[in-house]
Short mmCIF file of C-alpha atoms in Angstrom, two decimals:
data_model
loop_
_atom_site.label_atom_id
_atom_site.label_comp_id
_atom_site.label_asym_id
_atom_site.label_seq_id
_atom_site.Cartn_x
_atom_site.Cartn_y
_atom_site.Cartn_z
CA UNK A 50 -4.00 63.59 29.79
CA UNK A 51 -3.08 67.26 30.58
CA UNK A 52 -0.10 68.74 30.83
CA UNK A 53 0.90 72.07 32.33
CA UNK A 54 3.79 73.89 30.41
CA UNK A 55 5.54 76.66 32.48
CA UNK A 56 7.77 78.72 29.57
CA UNK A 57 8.88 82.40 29.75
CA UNK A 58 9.71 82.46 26.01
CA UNK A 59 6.12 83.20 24.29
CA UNK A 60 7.22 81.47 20.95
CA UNK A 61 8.92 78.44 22.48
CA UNK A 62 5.81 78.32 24.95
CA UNK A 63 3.37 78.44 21.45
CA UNK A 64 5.44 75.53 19.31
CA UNK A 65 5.33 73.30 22.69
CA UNK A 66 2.07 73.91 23.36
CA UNK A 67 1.03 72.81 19.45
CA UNK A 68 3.41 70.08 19.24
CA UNK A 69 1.72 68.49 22.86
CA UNK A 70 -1.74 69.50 21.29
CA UNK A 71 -1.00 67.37 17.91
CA UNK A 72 0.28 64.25 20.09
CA UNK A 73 -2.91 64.42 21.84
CA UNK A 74 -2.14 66.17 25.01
CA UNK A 75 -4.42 69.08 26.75
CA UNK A 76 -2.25 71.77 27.28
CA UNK A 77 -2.06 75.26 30.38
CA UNK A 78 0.03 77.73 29.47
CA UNK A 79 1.80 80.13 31.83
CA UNK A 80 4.57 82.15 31.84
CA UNK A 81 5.86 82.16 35.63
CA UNK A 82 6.70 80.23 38.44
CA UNK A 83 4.01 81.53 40.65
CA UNK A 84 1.49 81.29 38.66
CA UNK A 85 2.52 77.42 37.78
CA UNK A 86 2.29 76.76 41.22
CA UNK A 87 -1.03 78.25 41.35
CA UNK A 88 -2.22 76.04 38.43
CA UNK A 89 -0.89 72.99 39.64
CA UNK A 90 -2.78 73.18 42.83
CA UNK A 91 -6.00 74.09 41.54
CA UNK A 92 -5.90 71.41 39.15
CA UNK A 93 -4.57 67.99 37.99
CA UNK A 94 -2.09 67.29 35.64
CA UNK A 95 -0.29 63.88 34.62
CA UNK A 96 3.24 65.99 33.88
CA UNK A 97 4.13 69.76 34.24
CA UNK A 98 7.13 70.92 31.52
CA UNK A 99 8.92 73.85 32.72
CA UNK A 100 12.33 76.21 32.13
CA UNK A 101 13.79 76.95 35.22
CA UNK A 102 14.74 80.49 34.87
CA UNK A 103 11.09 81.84 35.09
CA UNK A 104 9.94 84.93 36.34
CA UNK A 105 9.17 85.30 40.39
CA UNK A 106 9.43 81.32 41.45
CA UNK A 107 12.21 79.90 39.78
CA UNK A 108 11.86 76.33 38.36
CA UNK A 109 13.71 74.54 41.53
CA UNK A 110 11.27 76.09 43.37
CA UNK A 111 8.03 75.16 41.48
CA UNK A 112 9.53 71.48 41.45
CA UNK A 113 10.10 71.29 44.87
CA UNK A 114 6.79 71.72 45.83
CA UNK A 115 5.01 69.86 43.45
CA UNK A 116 7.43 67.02 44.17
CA UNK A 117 5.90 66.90 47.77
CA UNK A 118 2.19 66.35 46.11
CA UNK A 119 3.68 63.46 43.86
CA UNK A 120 3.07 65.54 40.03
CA UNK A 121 5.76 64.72 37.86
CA UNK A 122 7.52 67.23 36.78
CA UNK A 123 10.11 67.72 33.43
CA UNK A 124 12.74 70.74 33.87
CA UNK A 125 14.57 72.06 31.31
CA UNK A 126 18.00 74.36 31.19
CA UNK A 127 21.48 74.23 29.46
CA UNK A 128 23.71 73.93 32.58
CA UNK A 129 25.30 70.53 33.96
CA UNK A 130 24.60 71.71 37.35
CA UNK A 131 21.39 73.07 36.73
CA UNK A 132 20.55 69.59 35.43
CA UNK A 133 21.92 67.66 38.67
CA UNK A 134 20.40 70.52 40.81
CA UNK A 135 16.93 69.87 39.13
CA UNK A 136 17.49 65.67 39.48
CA UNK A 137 18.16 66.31 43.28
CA UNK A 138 15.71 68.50 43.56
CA UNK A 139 12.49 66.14 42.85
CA UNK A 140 12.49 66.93 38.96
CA UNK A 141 11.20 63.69 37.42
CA UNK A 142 13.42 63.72 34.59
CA UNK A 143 15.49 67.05 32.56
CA UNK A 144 16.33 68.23 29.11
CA UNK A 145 18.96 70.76 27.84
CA UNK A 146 18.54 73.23 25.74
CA UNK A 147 18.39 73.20 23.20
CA UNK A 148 16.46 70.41 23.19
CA UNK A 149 15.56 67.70 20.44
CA UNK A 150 11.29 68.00 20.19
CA UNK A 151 10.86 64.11 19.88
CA UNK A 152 13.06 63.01 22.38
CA UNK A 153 11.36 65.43 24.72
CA UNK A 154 7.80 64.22 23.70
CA UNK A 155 9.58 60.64 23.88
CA UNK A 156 10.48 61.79 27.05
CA UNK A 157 7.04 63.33 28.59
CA UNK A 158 4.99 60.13 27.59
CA UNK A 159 7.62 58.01 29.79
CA UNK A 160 6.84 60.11 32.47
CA UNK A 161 3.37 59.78 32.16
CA UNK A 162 2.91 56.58 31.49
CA UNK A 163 5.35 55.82 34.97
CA UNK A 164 2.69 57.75 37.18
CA UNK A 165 -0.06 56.34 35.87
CA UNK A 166 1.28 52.65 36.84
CA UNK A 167 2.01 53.75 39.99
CA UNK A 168 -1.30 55.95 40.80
CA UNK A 169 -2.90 53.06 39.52
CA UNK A 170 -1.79 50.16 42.06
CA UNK A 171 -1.05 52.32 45.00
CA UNK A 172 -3.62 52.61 47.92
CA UNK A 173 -5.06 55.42 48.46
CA UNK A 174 -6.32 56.94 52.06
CA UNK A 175 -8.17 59.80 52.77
CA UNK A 176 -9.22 59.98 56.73
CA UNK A 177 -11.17 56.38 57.23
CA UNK A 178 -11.72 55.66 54.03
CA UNK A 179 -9.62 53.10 52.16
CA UNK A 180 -9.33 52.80 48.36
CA UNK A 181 -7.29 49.53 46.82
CA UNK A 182 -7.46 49.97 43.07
CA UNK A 183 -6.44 46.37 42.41
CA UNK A 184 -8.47 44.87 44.64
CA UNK A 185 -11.26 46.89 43.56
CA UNK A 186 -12.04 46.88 47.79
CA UNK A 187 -12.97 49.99 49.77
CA UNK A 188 -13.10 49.81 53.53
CA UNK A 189 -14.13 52.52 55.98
CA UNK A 190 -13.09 52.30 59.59
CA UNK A 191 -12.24 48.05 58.91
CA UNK A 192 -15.94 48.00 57.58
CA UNK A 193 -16.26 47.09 53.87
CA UNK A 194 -18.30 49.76 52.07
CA UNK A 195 -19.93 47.73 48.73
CA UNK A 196 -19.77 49.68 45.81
CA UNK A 197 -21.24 49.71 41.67
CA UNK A 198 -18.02 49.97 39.65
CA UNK A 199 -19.79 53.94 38.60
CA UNK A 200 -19.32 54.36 42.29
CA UNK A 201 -16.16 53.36 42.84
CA UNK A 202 -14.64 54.65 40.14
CA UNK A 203 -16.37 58.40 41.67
CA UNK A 204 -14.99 57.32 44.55
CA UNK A 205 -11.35 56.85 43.20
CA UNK A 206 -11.40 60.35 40.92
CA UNK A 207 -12.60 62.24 44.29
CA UNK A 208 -9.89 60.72 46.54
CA UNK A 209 -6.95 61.38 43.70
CA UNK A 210 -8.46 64.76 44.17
CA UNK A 211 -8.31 65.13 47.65
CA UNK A 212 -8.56 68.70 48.82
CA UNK A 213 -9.65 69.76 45.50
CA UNK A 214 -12.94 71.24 44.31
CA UNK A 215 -14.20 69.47 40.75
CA UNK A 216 -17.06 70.49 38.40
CA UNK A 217 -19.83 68.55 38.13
CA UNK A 218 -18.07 68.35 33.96
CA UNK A 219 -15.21 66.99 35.06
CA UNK A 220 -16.18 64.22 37.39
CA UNK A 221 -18.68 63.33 34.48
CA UNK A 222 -15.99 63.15 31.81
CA UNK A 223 -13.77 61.45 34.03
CA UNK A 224 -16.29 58.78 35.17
CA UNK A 225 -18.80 58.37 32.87
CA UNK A 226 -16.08 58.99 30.02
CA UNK A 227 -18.62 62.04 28.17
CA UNK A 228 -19.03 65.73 28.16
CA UNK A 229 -21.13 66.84 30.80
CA UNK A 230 -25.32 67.75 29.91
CA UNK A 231 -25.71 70.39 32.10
CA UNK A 232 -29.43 69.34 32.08
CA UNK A 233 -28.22 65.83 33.66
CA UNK A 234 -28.13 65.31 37.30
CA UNK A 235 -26.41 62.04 37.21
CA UNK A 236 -23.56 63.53 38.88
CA UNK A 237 -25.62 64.64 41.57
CA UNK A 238 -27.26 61.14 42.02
CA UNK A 239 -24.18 59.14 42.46
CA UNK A 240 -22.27 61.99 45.03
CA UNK A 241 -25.63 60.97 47.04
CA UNK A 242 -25.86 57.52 46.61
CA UNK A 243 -21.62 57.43 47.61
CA UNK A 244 -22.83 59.64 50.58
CA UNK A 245 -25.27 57.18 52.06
CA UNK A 246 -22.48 54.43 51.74
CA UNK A 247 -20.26 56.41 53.63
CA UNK A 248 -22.54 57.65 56.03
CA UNK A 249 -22.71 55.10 59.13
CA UNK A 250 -22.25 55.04 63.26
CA UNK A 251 -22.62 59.23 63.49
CA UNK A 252 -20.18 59.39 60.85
CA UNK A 253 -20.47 61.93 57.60
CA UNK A 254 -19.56 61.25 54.36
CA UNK A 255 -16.30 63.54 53.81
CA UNK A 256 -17.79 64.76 50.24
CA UNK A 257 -18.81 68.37 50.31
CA UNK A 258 -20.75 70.30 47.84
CA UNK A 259 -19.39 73.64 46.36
CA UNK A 260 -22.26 75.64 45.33
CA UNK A 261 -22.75 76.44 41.41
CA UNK A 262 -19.19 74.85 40.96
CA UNK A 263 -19.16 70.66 42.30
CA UNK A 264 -17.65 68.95 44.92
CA UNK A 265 -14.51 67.80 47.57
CA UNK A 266 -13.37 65.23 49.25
CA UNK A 267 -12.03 66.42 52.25
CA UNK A 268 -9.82 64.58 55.32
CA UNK A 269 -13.16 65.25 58.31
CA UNK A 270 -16.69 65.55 58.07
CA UNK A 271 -18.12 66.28 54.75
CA UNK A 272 -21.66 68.00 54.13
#
């Protein structure tokens, strides 16, 4: 599970960061709003912790956007208005400061554990392509693509990364649940063996490969 933690203050940013760490946690560090914004897009993360006074993008800011690609998000500030402001403004949940650190941990697992339920049963769509996690049934223009669990569950980790270009590492660690042998090209064989599936009727799987880095799932023709 990692988290991205958006804090000005270097030495609050460093005993967050280790406290996260020692429950488990991977942990980003930044120090602004624009760059937190930058991170979050690149990348996944199951929870983003930030201030909201922050240098360039403030914190509403940050939240507002992220809101719109569902990443929860925990704010934190020492105003009653800042706090209903944050709330109203697609902030998952909010802390003042100063803030007690296990009620905050407390706090950040709740939020994690609440998206993972719901990324978990929701349906997921990219262009054709139809994912029901429950169901464990994939459809592609009403036809029903038959998948190996190894390629569903590549299936699932591209499409809750829609847009998004992964390494070849992280799509193994993700998948196959190890760290990636960079003399391995299992990766490789199951993107092809997905493609086929999803290649049918003139169509093109929508999986395209990023040289030297991995691949993406995009909404269109893939390659």
């Amino acid at each position: 599970m990692q988290i991205l933690l958006v804090e000005d203050d270097r030495d609050l940013r460093r005993f967050l960061s280790k406290a996260f760490r020692e429950e488990g946690y991977g942990v980003t560090e930044t120090d602004s709003g624009d760059r937190a914004l930058e991170r979050a897009l690149e990348d996944t993360f199951s929870c983003v912790v930030l201030d909201v006074m922050l240098p360039g993008r403030d914190g509403f800011s940050v939240v507002g956007e992220l809101r719109k690609r569902g990443v929860s998000t925990l704010t934190a500030k020492d105003e009653l208005e800042s706090r209903v402001r944050g709330l109203e403004g697609g902030a998952d949940d909010y802390v003042t400061k100063p803030f007690d650190l296990p009620e905050l941990l407390a706090r950040v697992h709740a939020l994690i554990r609440r998206a993972e339920l719901r990324h978990k049963d929701a349906t997921l769509q990219v262009g054709e392509v139809t994912l029901d996690p429950l169901t464990r049934r994939v459809l592609q223009a009403d036809r029903v693509v038959d998948l190996s669990p190894r390629e569903f569950a590549l299936l699932e980790f591209l499409m809750r990364n829609v847009g998004r270009t992964v390494s070849r590492s992280r799509i193994a660690e993700a998948v196959w649940n190890y760290k990636f042998d960079p003399e391995t090209n299992v990766v490789d064989v199951y993107v092809n063996y997905l493609r086929k599936k999803l290649s049918f009727g003139g169509r093109t799987a929508p999986i395209k490969t990023v040289r030297g880095v991995g691949y993406r799932l995009d909404v269109g023709d893939g390659g």
